[in-house]
mmCIF file of C-alpha atoms in Angstrom:
data_model
loop_
_atom_site.group_PDB
_atom_site.id
_atom_site.type_symbol
_atom_site.label_atom_id
_atom_site.label_comp_id
_atom_site.label_asym_id
_atom_site.label_seq_id
_atom_site.Cartn_x
_atom_site.Cartn_y
_atom_site.Cartn_z
ATOM 1 C CA MET B 10 86.076 101.556 107.780
ATOM 2 C CA LYS B 11 88.083 103.775 110.115
ATOM 3 C CA TYR B 12 87.365 107.493 109.796
ATOM 4 C CA ARG B 13 90.652 109.321 109.966
ATOM 5 C CA ASN B 14 89.579 112.246 107.832
ATOM 6 C CA VAL B 15 87.884 114.322 110.558
ATOM 7 C CA ARG B 16 89.134 115.895 113.782
ATOM 8 C CA LYS B 17 87.797 118.140 116.489
ATOM 9 C CA GLY B 18 88.446 121.794 115.858
ATOM 10 C CA ARG B 19 88.207 124.832 118.076
ATOM 11 C CA GLY B 20 85.160 124.869 120.302
ATOM 12 C CA GLY B 21 84.413 121.204 119.563
ATOM 13 C CA SER B 22 83.539 121.829 115.909
ATOM 14 C CA ILE B 23 84.409 119.196 113.344
ATOM 15 C CA GLU B 24 87.147 119.947 110.822
ATOM 16 C CA TRP B 25 87.805 117.793 107.805
ATOM 17 C CA LYS B 26 91.460 116.833 107.265
ATOM 18 C CA THR B 27 90.813 115.282 103.858
ATOM 19 C CA ILE B 28 87.948 114.004 101.719
ATOM 20 C CA VAL B 29 89.754 110.742 100.955
ATOM 21 C CA SER B 30 89.809 107.642 103.183
ATOM 22 C CA TYR B 31 91.513 104.332 102.543
ATOM 23 C CA ASP B 32 91.697 101.271 104.774
ATOM 24 C CA LYS B 33 94.597 99.068 103.669
ATOM 25 C CA GLU B 34 93.463 96.009 105.610
ATOM 26 C CA ALA B 35 89.908 96.089 104.258
ATOM 27 C CA ARG B 36 91.090 97.318 100.820
ATOM 28 C CA MET B 37 88.235 99.827 100.854
ATOM 29 C CA GLY B 38 88.275 103.527 100.070
ATOM 30 C CA TYR B 39 85.821 106.378 100.361
ATOM 31 C CA VAL B 40 85.618 109.860 98.845
ATOM 32 C CA THR B 41 83.391 112.406 100.594
ATOM 33 C CA LEU B 42 81.755 115.185 98.564
ATOM 34 C CA GLN B 43 79.600 116.803 101.275
ATOM 35 C CA ARG B 44 80.266 118.520 104.601
ATOM 36 C CA ALA B 45 77.955 116.549 106.936
ATOM 37 C CA VAL B 46 79.777 114.305 109.401
ATOM 38 C CA PHE B 47 76.618 112.297 110.113
ATOM 39 C CA PRO B 48 74.710 112.506 106.836
ATOM 40 C CA ASN B 49 71.167 111.322 106.273
ATOM 41 C CA ILE B 50 71.890 108.671 103.633
ATOM 42 C CA MET B 51 68.687 107.756 101.846
ATOM 43 C CA VAL B 52 70.110 105.077 99.574
ATOM 44 C CA THR B 53 73.367 103.345 98.727
ATOM 45 C CA ASP B 54 73.353 102.228 95.129
ATOM 46 C CA ASP B 55 75.594 100.864 92.407
ATOM 47 C CA LEU B 56 76.799 103.608 90.094
ATOM 48 C CA HIS B 57 76.396 101.328 87.089
ATOM 49 C CA ASP B 58 75.770 97.612 86.593
ATOM 50 C CA GLU B 59 79.339 97.101 85.416
ATOM 51 C CA ALA B 60 81.149 99.580 87.711
ATOM 52 C CA SER B 61 82.280 98.427 91.155
ATOM 53 C CA ILE B 62 81.429 101.748 92.827
ATOM 54 C CA MET B 63 78.827 102.190 95.539
ATOM 55 C CA VAL B 64 77.323 105.685 95.805
ATOM 56 C CA ASP B 65 75.717 107.129 98.957
ATOM 57 C CA VAL B 66 72.842 109.489 98.131
ATOM 58 C CA ASP B 67 71.686 111.849 100.873
ATOM 59 C CA ASP B 68 68.305 113.356 101.652
ATOM 60 C CA ARG B 69 69.070 116.394 99.436
ATOM 61 C CA GLU B 70 69.437 114.075 96.419
ATOM 62 C CA THR B 71 73.156 114.677 96.112
ATOM 63 C CA ILE B 72 76.039 112.257 96.335
ATOM 64 C CA TYR B 73 77.399 112.356 99.864
ATOM 65 C CA GLY B 74 80.289 110.136 98.845
ATOM 66 C CA PHE B 75 81.281 106.954 97.106
ATOM 67 C CA GLU B 76 83.039 103.750 98.033
ATOM 68 C CA LEU B 77 85.701 101.901 96.098
ATOM 69 C CA GLU B 78 87.147 98.451 96.720
ATOM 70 C CA GLY B 79 90.227 96.465 95.804
ATOM 71 C CA GLU B 80 92.539 97.915 93.160
ATOM 72 C CA GLU B 81 90.216 100.873 92.552
ATOM 73 C CA ALA B 82 90.394 101.808 96.252
ATOM 74 C CA LYS B 83 94.187 101.485 96.286
ATOM 75 C CA LYS B 84 94.330 104.432 93.865
ATOM 76 C CA LEU B 85 93.262 106.640 96.802
ATOM 77 C CA GLU B 86 96.297 105.770 98.930
ATOM 78 C CA PRO B 87 98.638 108.448 97.461
ATOM 79 C CA PHE B 88 96.089 111.140 98.370
ATOM 80 C CA LEU B 89 95.720 110.219 102.041
ATOM 81 C CA HIS B 90 98.206 112.702 103.438
ATOM 82 C CA HIS B 91 97.136 115.590 101.240
ATOM 83 C CA LYS B 92 94.311 117.902 102.179
ATOM 84 C CA ARG B 93 94.053 119.528 98.763
ATOM 85 C CA VAL B 94 93.280 116.854 96.187
ATOM 86 C CA LEU B 95 90.736 118.547 93.912
ATOM 87 C CA VAL B 96 91.335 120.847 90.955
ATOM 88 C CA LYS B 97 88.819 123.521 89.979
ATOM 89 C CA GLU B 98 88.534 124.742 86.424
ATOM 90 C CA HIS B 99 85.597 126.711 85.002
ATOM 91 C CA GLU B 100 83.426 125.932 88.064
ATOM 92 C CA VAL B 101 84.035 122.176 87.689
ATOM 93 C CA TYR B 102 85.784 120.366 90.543
ATOM 94 C CA SER B 103 87.830 117.321 89.558
ATOM 95 C CA LEU B 104 89.684 114.551 91.309
ATOM 96 C CA ARG B 105 92.124 112.720 89.060
ATOM 97 C CA LEU B 106 93.287 109.389 90.435
ATOM 98 C CA VAL B 107 95.328 108.447 87.386
ATOM 99 C CA GLU B 108 97.038 110.729 84.877
ATOM 100 C CA ASN B 109 97.773 110.032 81.218
ATOM 101 C CA LYS B 110 94.909 107.642 80.588
ATOM 102 C CA GLU B 111 92.224 108.394 78.050
ATOM 103 C CA VAL B 112 88.584 108.459 79.131
ATOM 104 C CA GLN B 113 86.721 105.603 77.437
ATOM 105 C CA ARG B 114 83.463 105.714 79.406
ATOM 106 C CA LYS B 115 81.579 108.167 81.611
ATOM 107 C CA ALA B 116 78.791 107.503 84.062
ATOM 108 C CA SER B 117 76.829 110.466 85.438
ATOM 109 C CA MET B 118 74.800 110.603 88.608
ATOM 110 C CA LEU B 119 73.358 113.628 90.429
ATOM 111 C CA GLY B 120 75.781 116.153 88.976
ATOM 112 C CA VAL B 121 78.926 114.027 89.242
ATOM 113 C CA GLU B 122 80.661 112.396 86.292
ATOM 114 C CA PHE B 123 82.721 109.270 86.929
ATOM 115 C CA LEU B 124 85.475 108.768 84.348
ATOM 116 C CA PHE B 125 86.792 105.350 83.312
ATOM 117 C CA ALA B 126 89.717 104.218 81.178
ATOM 118 C CA GLY B 127 88.121 100.811 80.608
ATOM 119 C CA LYS B 128 85.333 100.438 78.073
ATOM 120 C CA ASN B 129 83.300 98.304 80.506
ATOM 121 C CA TYR B 130 83.220 100.949 83.276
ATOM 122 C CA THR B 131 86.437 99.650 84.771
ATOM 123 C CA ASP B 132 89.640 101.440 85.743
ATOM 124 C CA LEU B 133 88.271 104.579 87.402
ATOM 125 C CA ILE B 134 90.572 107.481 86.571
ATOM 126 C CA GLY B 135 88.676 110.308 88.226
ATOM 127 C CA ILE B 136 85.514 112.265 88.824
ATOM 128 C CA SER B 137 84.204 115.680 87.867
ATOM 129 C CA ILE B 138 81.532 117.568 89.788
ATOM 130 C CA ILE B 139 79.728 119.108 86.848
ATOM 131 C CA ASP B 140 76.685 120.558 88.647
ATOM 132 C CA GLY B 141 78.114 122.961 91.187
ATOM 133 C CA SER B 142 74.659 124.064 92.349
ATOM 134 C CA LYS B 143 74.206 120.725 94.131
ATOM 135 C CA TYR B 144 77.479 120.818 96.061
ATOM 136 C CA ASP B 145 78.901 123.201 98.678
ATOM 137 C CA SER B 146 81.676 125.177 96.961
ATOM 138 C CA LYS B 147 83.083 126.448 100.283
ATOM 139 C CA PHE B 148 83.520 122.863 101.468
ATOM 140 C CA LEU B 149 85.055 121.719 98.174
ATOM 141 C CA ASP B 150 87.324 124.790 97.944
ATOM 142 C CA ALA B 151 88.954 123.736 101.226
ATOM 143 C CA PHE B 152 90.220 120.635 99.398
ATOM 144 C CA THR B 153 91.067 122.282 96.088
ATOM 145 C CA ILE B 154 94.683 122.769 95.026
ATOM 146 C CA ASN B 155 94.149 126.056 93.184
ATOM 147 C CA ALA B 156 91.539 127.570 95.549
ATOM 148 C CA GLU B 157 92.279 130.757 97.436
#
């Protein structure tokens, strides 16, 4: 997948433009939850037997990011040109891909809750980072709509 979400900043540092990537041709999408540009991924695993989400777990036992494919990935397309895509409420960061759908199932992994409208872990409608101690709030705040 093409990485269009990072750019060189002042002094050669890396700056993130967005945490969302989507490749139309491959029909693949990725959401990044950690700052590292070259993370030490220890394992890539299925979120759940029935969910079509692959999760990258780093050496700190946190989710570096997750990959979506097909119709699930296409839900990321509207967020591509927006830096601030998260919402923070009561120390919980959320990304809502679809509004006005009721959560039928939740799958939790390493402090992140994945929310589904389908009863069989289908139709991803968003995520919530429920364990803020595992994730860098300064990094996430840079992509949060209501952050200062």
